[in-house]
PDB file of C-alpha atoms in Angstrom:
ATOM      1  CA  UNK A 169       0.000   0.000   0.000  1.00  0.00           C
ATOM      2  CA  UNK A 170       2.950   2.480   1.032  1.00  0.00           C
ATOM      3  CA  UNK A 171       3.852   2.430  -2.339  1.00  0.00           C
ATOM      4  CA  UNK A 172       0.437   2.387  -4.184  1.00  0.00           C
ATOM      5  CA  UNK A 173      -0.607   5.912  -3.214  1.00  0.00           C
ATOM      6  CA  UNK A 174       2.541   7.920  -4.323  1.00  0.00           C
ATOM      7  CA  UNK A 175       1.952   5.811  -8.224  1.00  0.00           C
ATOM      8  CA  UNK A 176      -1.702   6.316  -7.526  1.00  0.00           C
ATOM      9  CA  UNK A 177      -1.585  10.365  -6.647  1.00  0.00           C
ATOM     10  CA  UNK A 178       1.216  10.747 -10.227  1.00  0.00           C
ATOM     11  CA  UNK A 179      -1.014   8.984 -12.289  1.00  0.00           C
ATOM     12  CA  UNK A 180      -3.849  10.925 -11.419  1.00  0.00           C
ATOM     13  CA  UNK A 181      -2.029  14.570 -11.609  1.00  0.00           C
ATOM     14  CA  UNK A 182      -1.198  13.553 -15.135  1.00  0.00           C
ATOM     15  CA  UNK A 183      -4.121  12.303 -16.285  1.00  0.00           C
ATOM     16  CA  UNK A 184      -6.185  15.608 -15.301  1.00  0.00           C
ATOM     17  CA  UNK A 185      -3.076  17.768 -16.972  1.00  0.00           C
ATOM     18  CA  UNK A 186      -3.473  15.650 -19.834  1.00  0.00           C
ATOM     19  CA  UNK A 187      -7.352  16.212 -19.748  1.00  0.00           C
ATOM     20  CA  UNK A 188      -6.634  19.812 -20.241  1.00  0.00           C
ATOM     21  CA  UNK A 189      -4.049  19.651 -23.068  1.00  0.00           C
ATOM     22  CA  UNK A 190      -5.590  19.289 -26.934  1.00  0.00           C
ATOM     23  CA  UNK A 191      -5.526  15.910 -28.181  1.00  0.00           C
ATOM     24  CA  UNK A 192      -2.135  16.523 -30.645  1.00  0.00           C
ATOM     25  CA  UNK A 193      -0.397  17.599 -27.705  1.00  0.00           C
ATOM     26  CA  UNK A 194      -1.299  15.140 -25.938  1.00  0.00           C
ATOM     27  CA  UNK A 195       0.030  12.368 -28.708  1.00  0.00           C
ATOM     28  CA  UNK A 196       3.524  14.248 -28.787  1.00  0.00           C
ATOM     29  CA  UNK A 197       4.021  13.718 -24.772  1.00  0.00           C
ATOM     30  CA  UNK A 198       5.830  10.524 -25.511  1.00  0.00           C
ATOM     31  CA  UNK A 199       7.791  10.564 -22.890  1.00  0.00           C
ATOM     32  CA  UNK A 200       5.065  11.531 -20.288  1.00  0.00           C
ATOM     33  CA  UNK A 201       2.786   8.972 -21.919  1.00  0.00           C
ATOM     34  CA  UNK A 202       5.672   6.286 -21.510  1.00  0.00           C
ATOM     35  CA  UNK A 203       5.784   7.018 -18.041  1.00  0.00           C
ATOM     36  CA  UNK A 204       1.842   7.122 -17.666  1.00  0.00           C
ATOM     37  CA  UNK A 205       1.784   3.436 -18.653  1.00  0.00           C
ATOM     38  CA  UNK A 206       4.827   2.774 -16.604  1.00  0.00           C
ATOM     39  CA  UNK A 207       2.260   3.762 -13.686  1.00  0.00           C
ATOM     40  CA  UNK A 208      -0.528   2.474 -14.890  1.00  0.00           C
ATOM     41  CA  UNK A 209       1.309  -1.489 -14.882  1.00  0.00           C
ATOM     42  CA  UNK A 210       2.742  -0.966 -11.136  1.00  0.00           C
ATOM     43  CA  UNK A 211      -0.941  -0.309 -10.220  1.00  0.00           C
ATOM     44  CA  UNK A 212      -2.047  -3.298 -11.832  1.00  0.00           C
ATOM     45  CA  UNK A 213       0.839  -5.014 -10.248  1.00  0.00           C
ATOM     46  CA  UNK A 214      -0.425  -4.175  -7.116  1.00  0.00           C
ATOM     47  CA  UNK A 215      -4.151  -5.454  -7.661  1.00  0.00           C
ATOM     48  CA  UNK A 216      -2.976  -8.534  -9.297  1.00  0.00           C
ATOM     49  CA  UNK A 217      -0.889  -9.275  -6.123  1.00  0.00           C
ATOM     50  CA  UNK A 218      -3.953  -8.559  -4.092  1.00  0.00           C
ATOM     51  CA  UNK A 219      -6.068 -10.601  -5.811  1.00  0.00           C
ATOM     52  CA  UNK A 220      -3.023 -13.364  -5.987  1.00  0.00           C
ATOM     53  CA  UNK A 221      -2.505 -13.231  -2.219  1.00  0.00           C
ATOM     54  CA  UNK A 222      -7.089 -13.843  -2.118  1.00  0.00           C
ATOM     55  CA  UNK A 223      -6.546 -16.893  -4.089  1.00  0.00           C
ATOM     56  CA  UNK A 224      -3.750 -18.624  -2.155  1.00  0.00           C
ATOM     57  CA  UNK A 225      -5.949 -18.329   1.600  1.00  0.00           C
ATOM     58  CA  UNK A 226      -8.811 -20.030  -0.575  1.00  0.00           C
ATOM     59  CA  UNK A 227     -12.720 -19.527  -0.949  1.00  0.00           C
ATOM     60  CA  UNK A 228     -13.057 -21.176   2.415  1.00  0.00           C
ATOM     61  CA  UNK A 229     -11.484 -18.277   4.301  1.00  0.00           C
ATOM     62  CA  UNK A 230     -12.594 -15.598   2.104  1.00  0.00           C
ATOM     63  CA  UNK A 231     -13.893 -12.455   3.819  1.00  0.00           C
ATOM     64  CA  UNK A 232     -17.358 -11.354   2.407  1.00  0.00           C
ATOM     65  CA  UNK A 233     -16.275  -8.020   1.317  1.00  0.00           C
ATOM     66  CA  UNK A 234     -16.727  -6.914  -2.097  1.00  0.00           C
ATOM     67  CA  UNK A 235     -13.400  -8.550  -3.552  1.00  0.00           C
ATOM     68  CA  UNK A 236     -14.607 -11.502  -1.925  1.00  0.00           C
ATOM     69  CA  UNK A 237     -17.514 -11.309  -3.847  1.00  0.00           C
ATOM     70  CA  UNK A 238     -15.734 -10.691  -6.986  1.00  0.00           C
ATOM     71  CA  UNK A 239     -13.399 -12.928  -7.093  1.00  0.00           C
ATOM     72  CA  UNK A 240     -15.656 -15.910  -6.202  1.00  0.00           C
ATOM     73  CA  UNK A 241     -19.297 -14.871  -7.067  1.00  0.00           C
ATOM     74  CA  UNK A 242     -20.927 -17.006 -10.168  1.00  0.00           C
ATOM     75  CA  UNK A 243     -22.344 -15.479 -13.029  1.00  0.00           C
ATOM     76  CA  UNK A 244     -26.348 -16.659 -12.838  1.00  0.00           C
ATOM     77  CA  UNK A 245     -26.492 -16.678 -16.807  1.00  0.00           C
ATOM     78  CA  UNK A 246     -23.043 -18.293 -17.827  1.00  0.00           C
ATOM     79  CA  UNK A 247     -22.559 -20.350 -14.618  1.00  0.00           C
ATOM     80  CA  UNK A 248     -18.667 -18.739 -14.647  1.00  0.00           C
ATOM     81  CA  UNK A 249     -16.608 -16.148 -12.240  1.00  0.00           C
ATOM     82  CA  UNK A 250     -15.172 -12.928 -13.562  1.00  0.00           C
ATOM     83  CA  UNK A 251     -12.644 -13.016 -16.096  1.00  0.00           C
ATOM     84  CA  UNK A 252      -9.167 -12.399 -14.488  1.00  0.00           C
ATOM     85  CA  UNK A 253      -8.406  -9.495 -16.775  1.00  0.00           C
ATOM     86  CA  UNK A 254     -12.308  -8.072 -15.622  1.00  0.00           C
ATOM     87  CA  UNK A 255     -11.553  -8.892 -12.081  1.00  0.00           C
ATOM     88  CA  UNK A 256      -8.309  -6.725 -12.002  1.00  0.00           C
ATOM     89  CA  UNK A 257     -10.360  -3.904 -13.602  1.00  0.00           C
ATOM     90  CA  UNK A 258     -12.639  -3.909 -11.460  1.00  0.00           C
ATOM     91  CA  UNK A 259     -10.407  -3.658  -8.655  1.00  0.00           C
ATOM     92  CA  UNK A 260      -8.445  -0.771  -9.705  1.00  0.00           C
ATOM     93  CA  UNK A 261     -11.740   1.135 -10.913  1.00  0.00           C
ATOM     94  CA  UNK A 262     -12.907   0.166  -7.150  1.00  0.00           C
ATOM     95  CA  UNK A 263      -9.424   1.900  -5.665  1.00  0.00           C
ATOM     96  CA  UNK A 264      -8.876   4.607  -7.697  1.00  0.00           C
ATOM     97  CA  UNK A 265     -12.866   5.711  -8.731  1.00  0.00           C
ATOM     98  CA  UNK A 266     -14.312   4.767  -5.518  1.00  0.00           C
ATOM     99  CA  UNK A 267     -11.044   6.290  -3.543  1.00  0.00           C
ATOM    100  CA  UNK A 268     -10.342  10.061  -4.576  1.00  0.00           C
ATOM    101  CA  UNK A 269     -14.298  10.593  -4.973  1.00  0.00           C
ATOM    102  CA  UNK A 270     -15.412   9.665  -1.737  1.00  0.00           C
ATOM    103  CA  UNK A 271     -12.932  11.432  -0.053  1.00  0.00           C
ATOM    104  CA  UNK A 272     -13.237  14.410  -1.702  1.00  0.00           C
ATOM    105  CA  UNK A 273     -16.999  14.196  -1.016  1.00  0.00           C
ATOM    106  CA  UNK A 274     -16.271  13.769   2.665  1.00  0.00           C
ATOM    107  CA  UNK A 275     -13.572  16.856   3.517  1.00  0.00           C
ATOM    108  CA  UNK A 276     -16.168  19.051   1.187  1.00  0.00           C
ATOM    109  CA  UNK A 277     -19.275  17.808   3.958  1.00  0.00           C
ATOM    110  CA  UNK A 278     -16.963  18.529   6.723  1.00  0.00           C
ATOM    111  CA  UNK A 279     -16.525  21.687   5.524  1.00  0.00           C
ATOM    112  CA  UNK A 280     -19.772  22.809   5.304  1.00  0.00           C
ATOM    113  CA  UNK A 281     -20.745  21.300   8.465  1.00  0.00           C
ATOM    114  CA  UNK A 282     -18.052  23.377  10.424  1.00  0.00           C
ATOM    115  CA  UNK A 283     -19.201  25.987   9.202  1.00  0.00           C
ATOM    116  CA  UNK A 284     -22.509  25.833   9.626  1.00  0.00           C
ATOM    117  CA  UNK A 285     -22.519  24.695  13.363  1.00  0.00           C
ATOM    118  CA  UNK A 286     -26.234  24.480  13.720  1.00  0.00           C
ATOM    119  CA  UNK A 287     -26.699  21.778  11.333  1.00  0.00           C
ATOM    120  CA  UNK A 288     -23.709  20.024  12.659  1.00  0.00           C
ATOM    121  CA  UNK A 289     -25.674  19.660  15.812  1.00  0.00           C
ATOM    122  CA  UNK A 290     -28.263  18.570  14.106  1.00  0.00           C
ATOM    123  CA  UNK A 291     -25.771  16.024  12.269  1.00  0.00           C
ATOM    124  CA  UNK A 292     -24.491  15.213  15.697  1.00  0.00           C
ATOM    125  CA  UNK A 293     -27.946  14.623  17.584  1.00  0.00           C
ATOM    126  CA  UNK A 294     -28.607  11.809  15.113  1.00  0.00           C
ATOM    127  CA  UNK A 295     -25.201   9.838  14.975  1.00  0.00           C
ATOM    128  CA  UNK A 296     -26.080  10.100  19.002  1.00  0.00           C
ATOM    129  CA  UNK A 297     -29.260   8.799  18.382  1.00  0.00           C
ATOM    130  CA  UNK A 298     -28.457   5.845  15.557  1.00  0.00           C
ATOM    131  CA  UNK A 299     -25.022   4.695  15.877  1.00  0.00           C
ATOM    132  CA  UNK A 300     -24.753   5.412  19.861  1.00  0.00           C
ATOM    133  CA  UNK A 301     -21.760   7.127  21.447  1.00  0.00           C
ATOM    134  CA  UNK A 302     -19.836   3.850  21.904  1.00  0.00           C
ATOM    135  CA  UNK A 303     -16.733   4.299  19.852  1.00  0.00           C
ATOM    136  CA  UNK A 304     -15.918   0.553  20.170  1.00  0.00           C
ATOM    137  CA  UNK A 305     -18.481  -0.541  17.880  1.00  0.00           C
ATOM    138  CA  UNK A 306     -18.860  -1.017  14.384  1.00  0.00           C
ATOM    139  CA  UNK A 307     -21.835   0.559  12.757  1.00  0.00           C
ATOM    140  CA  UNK A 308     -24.494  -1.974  11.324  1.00  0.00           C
ATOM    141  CA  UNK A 309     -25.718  -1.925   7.628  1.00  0.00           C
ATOM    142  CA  UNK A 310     -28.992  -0.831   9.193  1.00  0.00           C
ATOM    143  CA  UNK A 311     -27.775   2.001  11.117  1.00  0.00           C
ATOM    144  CA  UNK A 312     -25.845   3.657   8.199  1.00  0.00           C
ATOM    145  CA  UNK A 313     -28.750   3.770   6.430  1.00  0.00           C
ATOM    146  CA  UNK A 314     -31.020   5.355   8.944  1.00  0.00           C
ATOM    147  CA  UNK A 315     -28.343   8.441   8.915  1.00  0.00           C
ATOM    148  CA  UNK A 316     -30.465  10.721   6.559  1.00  0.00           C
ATOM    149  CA  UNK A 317     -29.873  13.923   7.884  1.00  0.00           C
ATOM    150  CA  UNK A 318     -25.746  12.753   7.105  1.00  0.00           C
ATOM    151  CA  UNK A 319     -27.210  11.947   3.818  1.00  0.00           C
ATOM    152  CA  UNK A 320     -29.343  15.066   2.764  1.00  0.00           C
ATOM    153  CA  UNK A 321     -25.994  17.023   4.111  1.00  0.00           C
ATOM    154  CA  UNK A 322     -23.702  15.079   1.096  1.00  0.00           C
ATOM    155  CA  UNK A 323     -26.429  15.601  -1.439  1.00  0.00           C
ATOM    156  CA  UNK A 324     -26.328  18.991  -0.253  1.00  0.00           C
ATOM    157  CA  UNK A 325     -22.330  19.107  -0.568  1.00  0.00           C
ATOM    158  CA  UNK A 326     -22.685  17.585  -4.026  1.00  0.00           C
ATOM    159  CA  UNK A 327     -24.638  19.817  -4.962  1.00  0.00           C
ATOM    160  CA  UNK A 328     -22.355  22.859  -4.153  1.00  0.00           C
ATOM    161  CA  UNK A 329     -19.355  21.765  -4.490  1.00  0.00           C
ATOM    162  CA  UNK A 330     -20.034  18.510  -7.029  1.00  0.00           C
ATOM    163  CA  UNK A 331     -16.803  16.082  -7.522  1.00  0.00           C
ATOM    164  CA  UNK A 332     -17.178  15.470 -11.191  1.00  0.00           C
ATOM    165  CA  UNK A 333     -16.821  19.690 -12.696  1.00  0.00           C
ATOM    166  CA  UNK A 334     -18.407  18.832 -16.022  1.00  0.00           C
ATOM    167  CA  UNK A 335     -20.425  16.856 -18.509  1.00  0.00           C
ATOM    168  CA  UNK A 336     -19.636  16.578 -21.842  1.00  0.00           C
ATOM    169  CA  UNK A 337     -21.392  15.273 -24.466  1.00  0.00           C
ATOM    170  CA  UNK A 338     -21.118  14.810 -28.352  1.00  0.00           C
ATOM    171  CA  UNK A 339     -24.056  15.160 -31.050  1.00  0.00           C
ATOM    172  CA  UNK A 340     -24.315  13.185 -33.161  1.00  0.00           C
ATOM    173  CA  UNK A 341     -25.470  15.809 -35.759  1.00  0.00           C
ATOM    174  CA  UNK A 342     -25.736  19.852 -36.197  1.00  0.00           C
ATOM    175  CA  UNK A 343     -28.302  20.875 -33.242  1.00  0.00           C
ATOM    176  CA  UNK A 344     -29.442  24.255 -32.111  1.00  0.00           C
ATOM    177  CA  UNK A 345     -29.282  24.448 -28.451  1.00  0.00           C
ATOM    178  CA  UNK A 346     -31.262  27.135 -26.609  1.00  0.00           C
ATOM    179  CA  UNK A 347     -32.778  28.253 -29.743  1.00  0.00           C
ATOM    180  CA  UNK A 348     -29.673  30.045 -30.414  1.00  0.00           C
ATOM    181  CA  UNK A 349     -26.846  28.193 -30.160  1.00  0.00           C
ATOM    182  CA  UNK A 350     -25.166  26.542 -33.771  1.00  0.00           C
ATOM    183  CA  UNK A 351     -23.530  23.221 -32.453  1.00  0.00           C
ATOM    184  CA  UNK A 352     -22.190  21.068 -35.512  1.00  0.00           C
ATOM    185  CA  UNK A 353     -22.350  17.443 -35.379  1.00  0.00           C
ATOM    186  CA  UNK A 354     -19.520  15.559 -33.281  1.00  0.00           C
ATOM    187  CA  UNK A 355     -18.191  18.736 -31.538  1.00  0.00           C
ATOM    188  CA  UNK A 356     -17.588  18.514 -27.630  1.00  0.00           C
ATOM    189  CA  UNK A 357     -20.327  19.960 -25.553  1.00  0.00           C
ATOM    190  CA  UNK A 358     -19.224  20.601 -21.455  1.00  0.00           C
ATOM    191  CA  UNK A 359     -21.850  21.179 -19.033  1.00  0.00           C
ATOM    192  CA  UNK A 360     -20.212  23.114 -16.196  1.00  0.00           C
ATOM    193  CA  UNK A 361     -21.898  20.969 -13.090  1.00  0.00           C
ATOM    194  CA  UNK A 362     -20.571  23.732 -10.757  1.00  0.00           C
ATOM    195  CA  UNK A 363     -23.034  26.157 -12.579  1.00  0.00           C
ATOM    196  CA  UNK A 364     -25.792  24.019 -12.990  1.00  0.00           C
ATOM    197  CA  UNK A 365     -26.316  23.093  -9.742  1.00  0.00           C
ATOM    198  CA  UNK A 366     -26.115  27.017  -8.160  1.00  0.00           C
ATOM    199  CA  UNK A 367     -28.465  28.178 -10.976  1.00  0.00           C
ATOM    200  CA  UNK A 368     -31.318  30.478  -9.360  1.00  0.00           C
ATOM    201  CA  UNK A 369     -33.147  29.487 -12.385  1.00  0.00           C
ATOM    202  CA  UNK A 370     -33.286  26.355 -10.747  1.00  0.00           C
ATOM    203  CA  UNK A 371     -32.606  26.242  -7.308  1.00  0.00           C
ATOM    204  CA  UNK A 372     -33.928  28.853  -4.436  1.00  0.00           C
ATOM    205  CA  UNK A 373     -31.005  29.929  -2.387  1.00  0.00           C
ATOM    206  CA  UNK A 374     -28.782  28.681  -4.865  1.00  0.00           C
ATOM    207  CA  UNK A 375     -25.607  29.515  -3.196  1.00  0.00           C
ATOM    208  CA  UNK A 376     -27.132  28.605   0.544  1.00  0.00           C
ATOM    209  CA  UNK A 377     -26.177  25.252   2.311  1.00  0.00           C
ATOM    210  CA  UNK A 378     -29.425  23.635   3.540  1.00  0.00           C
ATOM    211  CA  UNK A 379     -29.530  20.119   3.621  1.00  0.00           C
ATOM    212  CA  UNK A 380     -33.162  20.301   4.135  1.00  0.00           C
ATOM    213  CA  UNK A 381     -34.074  20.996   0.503  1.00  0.00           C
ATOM    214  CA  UNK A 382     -33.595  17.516   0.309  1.00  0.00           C
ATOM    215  CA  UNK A 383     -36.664  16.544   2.530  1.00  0.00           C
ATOM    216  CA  UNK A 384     -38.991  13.986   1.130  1.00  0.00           C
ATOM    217  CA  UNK A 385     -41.782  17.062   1.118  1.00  0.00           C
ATOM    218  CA  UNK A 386     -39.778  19.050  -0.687  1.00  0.00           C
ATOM    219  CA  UNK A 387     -37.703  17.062  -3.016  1.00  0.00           C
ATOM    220  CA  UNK A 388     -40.425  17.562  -5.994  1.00  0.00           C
ATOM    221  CA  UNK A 389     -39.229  20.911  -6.141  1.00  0.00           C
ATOM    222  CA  UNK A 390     -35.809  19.940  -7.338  1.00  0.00           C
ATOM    223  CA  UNK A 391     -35.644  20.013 -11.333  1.00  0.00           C
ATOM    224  CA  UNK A 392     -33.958  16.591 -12.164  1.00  0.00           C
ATOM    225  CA  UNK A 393     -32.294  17.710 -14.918  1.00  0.00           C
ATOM    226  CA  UNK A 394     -30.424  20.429 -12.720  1.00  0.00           C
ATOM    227  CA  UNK A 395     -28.336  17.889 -10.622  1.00  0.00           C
ATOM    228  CA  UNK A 396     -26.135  15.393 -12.114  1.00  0.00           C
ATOM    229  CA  UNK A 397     -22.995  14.959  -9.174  1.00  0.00           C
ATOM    230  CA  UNK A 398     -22.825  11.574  -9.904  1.00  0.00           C
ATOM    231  CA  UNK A 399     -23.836  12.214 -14.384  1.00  0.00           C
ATOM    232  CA  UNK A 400     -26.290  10.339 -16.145  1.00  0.00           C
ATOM    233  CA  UNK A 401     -27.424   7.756 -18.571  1.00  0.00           C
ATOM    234  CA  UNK A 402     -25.979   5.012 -19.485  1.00  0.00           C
ATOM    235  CA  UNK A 403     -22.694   5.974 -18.268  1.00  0.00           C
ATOM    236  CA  UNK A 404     -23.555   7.391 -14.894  1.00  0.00           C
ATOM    237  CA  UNK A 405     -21.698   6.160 -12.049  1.00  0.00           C
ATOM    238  CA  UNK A 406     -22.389   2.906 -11.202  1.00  0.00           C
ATOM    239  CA  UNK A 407     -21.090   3.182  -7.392  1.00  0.00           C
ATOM    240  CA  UNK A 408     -23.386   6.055  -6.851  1.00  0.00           C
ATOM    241  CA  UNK A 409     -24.814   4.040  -4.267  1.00  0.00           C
ATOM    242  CA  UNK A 410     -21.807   2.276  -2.178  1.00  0.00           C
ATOM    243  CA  UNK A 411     -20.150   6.093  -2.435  1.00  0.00           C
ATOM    244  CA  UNK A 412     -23.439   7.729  -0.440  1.00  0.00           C
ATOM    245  CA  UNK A 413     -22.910   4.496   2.041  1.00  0.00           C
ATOM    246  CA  UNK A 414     -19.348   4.310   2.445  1.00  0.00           C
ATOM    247  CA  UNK A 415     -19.053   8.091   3.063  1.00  0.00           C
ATOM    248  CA  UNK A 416     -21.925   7.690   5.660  1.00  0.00           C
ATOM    249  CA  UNK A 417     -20.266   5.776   7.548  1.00  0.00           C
ATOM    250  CA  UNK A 418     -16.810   6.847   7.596  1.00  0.00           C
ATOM    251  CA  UNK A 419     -17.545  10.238   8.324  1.00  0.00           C
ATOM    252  CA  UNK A 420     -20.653   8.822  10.902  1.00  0.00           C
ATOM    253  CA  UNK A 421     -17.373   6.915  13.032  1.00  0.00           C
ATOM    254  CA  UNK A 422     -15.814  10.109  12.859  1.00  0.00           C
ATOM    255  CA  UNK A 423     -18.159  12.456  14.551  1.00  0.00           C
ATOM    256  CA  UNK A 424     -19.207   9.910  16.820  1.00  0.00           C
ATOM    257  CA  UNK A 425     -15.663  10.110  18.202  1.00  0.00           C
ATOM    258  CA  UNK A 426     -14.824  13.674  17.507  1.00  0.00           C
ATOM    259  CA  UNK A 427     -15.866  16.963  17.681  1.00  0.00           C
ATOM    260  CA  UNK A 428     -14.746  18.860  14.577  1.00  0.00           C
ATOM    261  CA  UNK A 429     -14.387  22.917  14.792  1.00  0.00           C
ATOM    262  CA  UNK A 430     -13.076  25.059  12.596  1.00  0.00           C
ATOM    263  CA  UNK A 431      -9.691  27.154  11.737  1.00  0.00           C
ATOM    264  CA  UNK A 432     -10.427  30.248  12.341  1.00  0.00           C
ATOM    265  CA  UNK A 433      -7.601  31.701  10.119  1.00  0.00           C
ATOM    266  CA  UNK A 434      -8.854  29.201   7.041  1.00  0.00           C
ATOM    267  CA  UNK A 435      -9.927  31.164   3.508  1.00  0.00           C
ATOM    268  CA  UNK A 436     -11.531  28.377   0.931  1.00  0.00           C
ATOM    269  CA  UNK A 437      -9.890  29.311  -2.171  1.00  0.00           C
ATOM    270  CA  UNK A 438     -11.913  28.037  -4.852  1.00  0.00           C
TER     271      UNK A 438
END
């Protein structure tokens, strides 16, 4: 692990410079692109040992976590396990998608909720109630998912601050967006998420942290089409779900055991 999140925090500085850079710049980077992939196969090393060192305790002693599950679960159509070359893939998407993400999510919600001590209370008053004030204990599956004030306070954080900063999409031929707007076929469209999800058009308060927009009684007032944190369609994020959980209860341990203020002197620099 020491030696996975050095590799893992290069990789991921030079993929988002590369993001930024047009594509025939990007193709004359040889040597940056050699050393991408020189990255890219120590990271695969290291899930291939992980999965390696799985297989040598055997199934019998297998954990159910979600390798676990991967590496032994049966396909109910073809009767077969994952692929080794999916299983590995799946494992690195799970450490580096599910690991920068979630984290992310989880300083941005501890932001807001140090800075808005009243709702941090509120926060607070609930882990109390759900998860008890026992530190010794592991929260249950059931208990992390009766934390929905924690919840409506990282929709809330998505919302202002969202992880992913843009959409983009492609048409595939000439549309007129807005009624104005030439877009020829097969150019790059970005939606800025960071705009769409403070637009007044869409959103009363826009700029205002309050979890509680996300009430059950008032949720049909939220446009659909004006939050996307985690994108859409086909290609939305498929850990949606286990993110929202896992940040739950991470950050639900934490405040059971701590009380989190904040620096005074601290300017978010956005």
């Amino acid at each position: 692990l020491p030696s996975f999140i050095p590799t893992f925090t290069t990789i991921m500085q030079m993929v988002f410079k590369k993001a930024r850079e047009p594509v025939v710049v990007q193709r004359l980077r040889r040597r940056r692109n050699a050393k991408e992939l020189e990255h890219a196969e120590q990271i695969f090393a290291f899930a291939d040992r992980m999965i390696a060192a799985r297989r040598a305790r055997g199934r019998e002693e297998e954990p159910q976590d979600v390798l676990g599950r991967l590496m032994w679960g049966i396909d109910p159509v073809t009767g077969e396990t994952l692929p080794e070359e999916n299983l590995r893939m799946q494992i690195v998407t799970l450490m580096i998608a599910g690991h920068e993400t979630t984290s992310a999510l989880i300083t941005w919600a501890i932001y807001y909720l140090t800075t808005h001590p009243e709702i941090m209370a509120s926060v607070q008053r609930e882990i109390d109630e759900v998860l008890g004030r026992d530190i010794s204990t592991t929260p249950t599956w059931e208990q992390v998912h009766k934390l929905d004030v924690l919840d409506r306070v990282f929709l809330e954080s998505l919302r202002l601050s969202p992880i992913l900063q843009g959409l983009m999409r492609r048409p595939r031929e000439d549309a007129v967006l807005l009624g104005r707007y030439q877009v020829p076929a097969n150019s790059d469209v970005v939606v800025l998420l960071s705009a769409l999800h403070r637009n007044p058009l869409w959103w009363e308060r826009a700029d205002e942290f309050d979890p509680d927009r996300w009430l059950p009684e008032h949720r049909d007032k939220i446009n659909p089409h004006a939050y996307y944190p985690f994108g859409l369609g086909q290609r939305a994020c498929i850990g949606r779900g286990f993110a929202l959980l896992e940040a739950r209860a991470v950050l639900g341990m934490v405040l059971r055991a701590f009380d989190l203020i904040p620096d005074p002197n601290y300017v978010l620099h956005t």
